[in-house]
PDB file of C-alpha atoms in Angstrom:
ATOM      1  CA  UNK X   4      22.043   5.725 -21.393  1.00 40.00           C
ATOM      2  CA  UNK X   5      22.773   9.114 -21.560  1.00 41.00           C
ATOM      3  CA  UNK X   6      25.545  11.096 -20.127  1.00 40.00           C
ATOM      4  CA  UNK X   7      25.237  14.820 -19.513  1.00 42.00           C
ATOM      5  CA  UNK X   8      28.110  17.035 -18.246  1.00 44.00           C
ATOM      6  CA  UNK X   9      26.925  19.916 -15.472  1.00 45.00           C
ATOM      7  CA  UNK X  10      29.767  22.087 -13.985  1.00 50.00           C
ATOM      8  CA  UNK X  11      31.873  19.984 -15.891  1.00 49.00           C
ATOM      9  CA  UNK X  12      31.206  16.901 -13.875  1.00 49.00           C
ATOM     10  CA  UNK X  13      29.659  14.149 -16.364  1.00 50.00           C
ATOM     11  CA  UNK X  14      26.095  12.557 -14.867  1.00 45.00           C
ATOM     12  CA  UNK X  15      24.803   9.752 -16.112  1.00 42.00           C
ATOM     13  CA  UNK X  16      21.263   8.916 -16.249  1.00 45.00           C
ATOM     14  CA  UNK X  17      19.117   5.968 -17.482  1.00 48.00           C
ATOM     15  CA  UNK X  18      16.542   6.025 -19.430  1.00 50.00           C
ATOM     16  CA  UNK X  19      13.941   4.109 -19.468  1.00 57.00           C
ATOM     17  CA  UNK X  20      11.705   3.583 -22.367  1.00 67.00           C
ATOM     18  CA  UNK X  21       7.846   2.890 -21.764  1.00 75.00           C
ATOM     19  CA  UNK X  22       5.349   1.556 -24.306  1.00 92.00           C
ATOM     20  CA  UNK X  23       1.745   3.061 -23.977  1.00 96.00           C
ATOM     21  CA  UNK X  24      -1.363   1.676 -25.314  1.00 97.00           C
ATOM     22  CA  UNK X  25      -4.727   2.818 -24.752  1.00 98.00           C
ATOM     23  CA  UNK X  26      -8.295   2.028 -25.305  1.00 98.00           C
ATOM     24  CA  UNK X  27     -11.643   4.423 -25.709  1.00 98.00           C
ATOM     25  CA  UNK X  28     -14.468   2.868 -24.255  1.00 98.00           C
ATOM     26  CA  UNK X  29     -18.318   3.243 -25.641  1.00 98.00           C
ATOM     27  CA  UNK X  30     -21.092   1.401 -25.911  1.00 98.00           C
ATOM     28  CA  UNK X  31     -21.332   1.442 -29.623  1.00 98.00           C
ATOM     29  CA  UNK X  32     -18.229  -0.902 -29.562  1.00 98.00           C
ATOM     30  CA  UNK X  33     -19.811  -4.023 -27.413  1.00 98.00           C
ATOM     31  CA  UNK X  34     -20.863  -6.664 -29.754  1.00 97.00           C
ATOM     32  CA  UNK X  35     -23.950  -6.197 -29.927  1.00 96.00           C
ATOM     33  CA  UNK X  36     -24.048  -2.594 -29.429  1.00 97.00           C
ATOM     34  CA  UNK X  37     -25.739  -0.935 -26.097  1.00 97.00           C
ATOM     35  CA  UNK X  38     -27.155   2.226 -26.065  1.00 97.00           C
ATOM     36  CA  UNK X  39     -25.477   4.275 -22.754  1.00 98.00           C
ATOM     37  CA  UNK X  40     -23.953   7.366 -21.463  1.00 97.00           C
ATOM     38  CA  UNK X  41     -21.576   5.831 -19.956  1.00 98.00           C
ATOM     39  CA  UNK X  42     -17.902   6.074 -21.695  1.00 98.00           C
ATOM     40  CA  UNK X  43     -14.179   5.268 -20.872  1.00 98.00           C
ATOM     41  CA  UNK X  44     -10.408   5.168 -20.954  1.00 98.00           C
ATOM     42  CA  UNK X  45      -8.157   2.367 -20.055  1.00 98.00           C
ATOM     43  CA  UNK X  46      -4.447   3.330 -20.355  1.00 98.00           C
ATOM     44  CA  UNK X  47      -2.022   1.151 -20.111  1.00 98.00           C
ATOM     45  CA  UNK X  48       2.009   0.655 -19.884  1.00 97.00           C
ATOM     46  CA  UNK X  49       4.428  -1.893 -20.713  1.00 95.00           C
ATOM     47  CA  UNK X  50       6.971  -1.563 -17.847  1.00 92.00           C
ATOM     48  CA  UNK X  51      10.665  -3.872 -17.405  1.00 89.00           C
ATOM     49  CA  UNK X  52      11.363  -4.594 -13.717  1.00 86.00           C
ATOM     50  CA  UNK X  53      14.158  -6.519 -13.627  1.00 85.00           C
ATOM     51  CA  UNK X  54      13.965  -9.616 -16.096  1.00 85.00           C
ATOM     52  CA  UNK X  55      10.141  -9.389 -16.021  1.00 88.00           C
ATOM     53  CA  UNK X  56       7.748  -7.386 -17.330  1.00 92.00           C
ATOM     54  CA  UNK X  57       4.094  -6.135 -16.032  1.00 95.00           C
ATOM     55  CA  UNK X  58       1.693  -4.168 -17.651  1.00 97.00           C
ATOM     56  CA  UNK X  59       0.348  -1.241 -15.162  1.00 96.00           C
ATOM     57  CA  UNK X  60      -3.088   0.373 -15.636  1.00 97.00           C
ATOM     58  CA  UNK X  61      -5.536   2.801 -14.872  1.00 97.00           C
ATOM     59  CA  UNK X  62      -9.628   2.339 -15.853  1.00 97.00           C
ATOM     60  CA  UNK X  63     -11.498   5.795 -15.924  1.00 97.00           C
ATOM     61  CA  UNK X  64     -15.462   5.868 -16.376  1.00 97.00           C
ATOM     62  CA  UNK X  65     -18.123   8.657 -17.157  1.00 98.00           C
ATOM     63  CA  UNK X  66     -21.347   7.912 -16.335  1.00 97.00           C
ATOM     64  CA  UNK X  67     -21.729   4.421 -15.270  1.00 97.00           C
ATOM     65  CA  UNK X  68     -23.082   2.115 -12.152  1.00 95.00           C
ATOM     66  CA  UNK X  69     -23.340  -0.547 -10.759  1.00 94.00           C
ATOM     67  CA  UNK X  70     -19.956  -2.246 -12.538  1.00 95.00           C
ATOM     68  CA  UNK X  71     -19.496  -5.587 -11.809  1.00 93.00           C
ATOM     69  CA  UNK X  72     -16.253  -6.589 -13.676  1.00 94.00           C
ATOM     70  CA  UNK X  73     -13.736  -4.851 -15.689  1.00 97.00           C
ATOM     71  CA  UNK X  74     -11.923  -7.300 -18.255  1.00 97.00           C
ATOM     72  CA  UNK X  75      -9.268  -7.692 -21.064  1.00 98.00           C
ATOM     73  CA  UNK X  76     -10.376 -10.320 -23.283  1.00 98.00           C
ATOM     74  CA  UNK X  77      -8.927 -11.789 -26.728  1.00 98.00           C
ATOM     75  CA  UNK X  78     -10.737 -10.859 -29.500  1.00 97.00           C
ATOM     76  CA  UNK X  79     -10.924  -8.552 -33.209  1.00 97.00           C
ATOM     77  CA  UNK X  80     -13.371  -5.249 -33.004  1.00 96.00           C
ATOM     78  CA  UNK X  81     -16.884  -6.393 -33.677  1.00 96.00           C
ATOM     79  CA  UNK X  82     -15.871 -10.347 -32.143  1.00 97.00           C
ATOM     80  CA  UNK X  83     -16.540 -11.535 -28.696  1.00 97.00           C
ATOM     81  CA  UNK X  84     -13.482 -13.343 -26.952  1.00 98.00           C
ATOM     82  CA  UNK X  85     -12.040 -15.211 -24.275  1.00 98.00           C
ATOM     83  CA  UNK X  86     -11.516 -13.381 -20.706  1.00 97.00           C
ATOM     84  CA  UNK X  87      -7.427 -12.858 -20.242  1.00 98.00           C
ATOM     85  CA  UNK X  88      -7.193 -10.760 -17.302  1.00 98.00           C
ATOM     86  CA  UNK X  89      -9.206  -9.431 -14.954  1.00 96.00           C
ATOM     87  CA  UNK X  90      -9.087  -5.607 -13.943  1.00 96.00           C
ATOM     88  CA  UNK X  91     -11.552  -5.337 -11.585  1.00 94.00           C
ATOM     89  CA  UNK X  92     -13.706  -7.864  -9.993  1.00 89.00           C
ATOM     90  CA  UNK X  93     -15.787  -6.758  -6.884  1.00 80.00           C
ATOM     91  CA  UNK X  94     -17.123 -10.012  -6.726  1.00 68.00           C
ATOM     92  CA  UNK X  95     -14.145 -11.373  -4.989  1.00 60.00           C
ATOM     93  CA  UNK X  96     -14.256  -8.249  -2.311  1.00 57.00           C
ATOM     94  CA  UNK X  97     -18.455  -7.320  -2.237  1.00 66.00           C
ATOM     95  CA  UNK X  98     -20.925  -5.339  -4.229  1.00 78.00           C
ATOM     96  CA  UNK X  99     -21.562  -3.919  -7.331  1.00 85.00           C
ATOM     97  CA  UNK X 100     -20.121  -0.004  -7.101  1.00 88.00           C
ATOM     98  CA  UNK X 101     -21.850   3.109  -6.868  1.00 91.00           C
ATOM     99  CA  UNK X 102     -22.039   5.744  -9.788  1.00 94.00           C
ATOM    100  CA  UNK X 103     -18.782   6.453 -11.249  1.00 94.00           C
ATOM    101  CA  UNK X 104     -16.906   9.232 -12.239  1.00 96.00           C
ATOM    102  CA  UNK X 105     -13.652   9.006 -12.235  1.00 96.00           C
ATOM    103  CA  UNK X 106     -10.853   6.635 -11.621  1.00 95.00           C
ATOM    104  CA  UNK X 107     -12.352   2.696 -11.249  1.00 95.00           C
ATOM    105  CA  UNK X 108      -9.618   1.135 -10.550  1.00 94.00           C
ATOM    106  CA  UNK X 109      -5.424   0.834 -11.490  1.00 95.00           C
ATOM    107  CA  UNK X 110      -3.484  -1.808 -10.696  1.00 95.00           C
ATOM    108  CA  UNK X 111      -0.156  -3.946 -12.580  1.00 95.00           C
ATOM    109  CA  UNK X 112      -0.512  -7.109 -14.588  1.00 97.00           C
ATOM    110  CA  UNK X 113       1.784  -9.668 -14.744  1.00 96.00           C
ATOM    111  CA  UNK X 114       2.838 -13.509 -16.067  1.00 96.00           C
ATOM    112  CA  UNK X 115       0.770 -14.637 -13.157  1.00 96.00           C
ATOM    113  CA  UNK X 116      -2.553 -12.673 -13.815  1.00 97.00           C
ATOM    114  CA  UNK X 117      -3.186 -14.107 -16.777  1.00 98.00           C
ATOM    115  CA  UNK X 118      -6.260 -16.527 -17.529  1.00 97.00           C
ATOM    116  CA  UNK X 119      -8.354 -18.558 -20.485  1.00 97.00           C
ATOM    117  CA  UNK X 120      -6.180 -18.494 -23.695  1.00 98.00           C
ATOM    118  CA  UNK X 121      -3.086 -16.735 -21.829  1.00 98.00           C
ATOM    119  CA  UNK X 122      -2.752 -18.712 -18.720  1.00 98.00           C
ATOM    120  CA  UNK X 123       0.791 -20.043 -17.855  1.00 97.00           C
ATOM    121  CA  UNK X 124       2.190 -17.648 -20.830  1.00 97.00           C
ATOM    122  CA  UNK X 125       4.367 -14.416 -20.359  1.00 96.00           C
ATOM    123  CA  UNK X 126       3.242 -10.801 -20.815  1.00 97.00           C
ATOM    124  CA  UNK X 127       4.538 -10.453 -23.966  1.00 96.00           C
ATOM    125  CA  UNK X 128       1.665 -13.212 -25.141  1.00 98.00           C
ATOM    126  CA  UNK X 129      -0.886 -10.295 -23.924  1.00 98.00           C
ATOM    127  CA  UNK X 130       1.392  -7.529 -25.506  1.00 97.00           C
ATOM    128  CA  UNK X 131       1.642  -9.297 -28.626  1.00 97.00           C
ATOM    129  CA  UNK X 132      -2.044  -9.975 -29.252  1.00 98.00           C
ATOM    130  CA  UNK X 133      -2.456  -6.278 -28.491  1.00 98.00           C
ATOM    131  CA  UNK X 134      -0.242  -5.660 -31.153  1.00 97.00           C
ATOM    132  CA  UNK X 135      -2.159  -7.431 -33.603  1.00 97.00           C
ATOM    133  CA  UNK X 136      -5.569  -5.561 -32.630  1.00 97.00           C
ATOM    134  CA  UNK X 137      -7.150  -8.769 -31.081  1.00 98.00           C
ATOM    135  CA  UNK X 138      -7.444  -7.963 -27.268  1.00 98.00           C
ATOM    136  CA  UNK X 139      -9.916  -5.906 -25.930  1.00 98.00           C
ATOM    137  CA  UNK X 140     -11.331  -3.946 -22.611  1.00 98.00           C
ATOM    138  CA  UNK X 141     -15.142  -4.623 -21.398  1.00 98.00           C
ATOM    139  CA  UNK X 142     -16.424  -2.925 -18.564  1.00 97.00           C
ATOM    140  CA  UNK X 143     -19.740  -5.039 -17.268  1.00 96.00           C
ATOM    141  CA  UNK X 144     -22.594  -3.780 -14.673  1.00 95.00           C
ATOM    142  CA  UNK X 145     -25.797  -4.847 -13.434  1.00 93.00           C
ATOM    143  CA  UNK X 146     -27.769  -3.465 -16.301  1.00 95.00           C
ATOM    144  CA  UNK X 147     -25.608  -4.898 -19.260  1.00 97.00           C
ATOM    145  CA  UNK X 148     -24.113  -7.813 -17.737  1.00 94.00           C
ATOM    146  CA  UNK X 149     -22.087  -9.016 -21.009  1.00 96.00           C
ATOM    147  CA  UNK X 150     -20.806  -5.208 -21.555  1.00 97.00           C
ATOM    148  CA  UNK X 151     -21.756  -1.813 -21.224  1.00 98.00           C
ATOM    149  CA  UNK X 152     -18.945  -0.041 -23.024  1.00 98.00           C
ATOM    150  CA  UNK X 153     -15.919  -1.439 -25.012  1.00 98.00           C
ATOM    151  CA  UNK X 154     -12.851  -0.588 -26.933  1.00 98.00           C
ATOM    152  CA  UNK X 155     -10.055  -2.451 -28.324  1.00 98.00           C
ATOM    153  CA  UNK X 156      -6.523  -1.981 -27.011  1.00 98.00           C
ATOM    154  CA  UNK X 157      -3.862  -0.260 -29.495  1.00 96.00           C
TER     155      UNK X 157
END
């Protein structure tokens, strides 16, 4: 909390504090490697609301088509792991997109969203195990369908 005084009035406003993590996205970093032009950042932010907390995000690509899935899975740099959340999936609403540019998708994760290794546990199971270095985002499409680019979460 902090309180500020303005015309001699004090104000008080709450802070709140956010925790950011991030992860870079290439091709060299899918295991095994792909050669592509396509690259990426997935930023994303440990939020409270309430007694809960979610995990917002936002998935930017260069350069790619045809993505199928976007993904967080468990898993070290240069190891293959488990799928724990799902960040975009046009499966469940139709095709495989278009070129991309830009913004894929954003969205919130929480308890609930949470699959494989992490089902049934809280967010801070996926926040811890980015802690540690051993989650992961992999961005599939039609032409690499285990992973076209990559990049651990720190």
């Amino acid at each position: 909390m902090i309180v500020v005084a303005t015309a001699g009035l004090p104000t008080t406003i709450f802070a709140q504090q956010y925790t950011i993590f991030a992860a870079y996205l290439s091709g060299s970093n899918e295991v095994p490697s792909v050669t592509t032009a396509g690259s990426g950042i997935a930023i994303f932010q440990l939020v409270a609301v309430g007694h809960q907390q979610i995990i917002s995000y936002q998935l930017n690509l260069e350069n790619m088509t045809g993505v199928t899935g976007a993904h967080v899975h468990s898993g070290k740099q240069g190891e293959n792991g488990p799928l724990v959340a799902d960040l975009f999936n046009p499966s469940m609403g139709g095709p495989p997109t278009g070129a991309i540019n830009g913004q894929l998708t954003k969205g919130s994760l929480t308890s609930s969203d949470l699959t494989g290794p992490l089902a049934g546990q809280q967010i801070s199971a996926l926040v811890n195990m980015i802690r540690s270095g051993e989650a992961y985002v992999n961005v599939l499409t039609t032409q690499n369908q285990k992973g076209e680019v990559r990049g651990q979460i720190s």
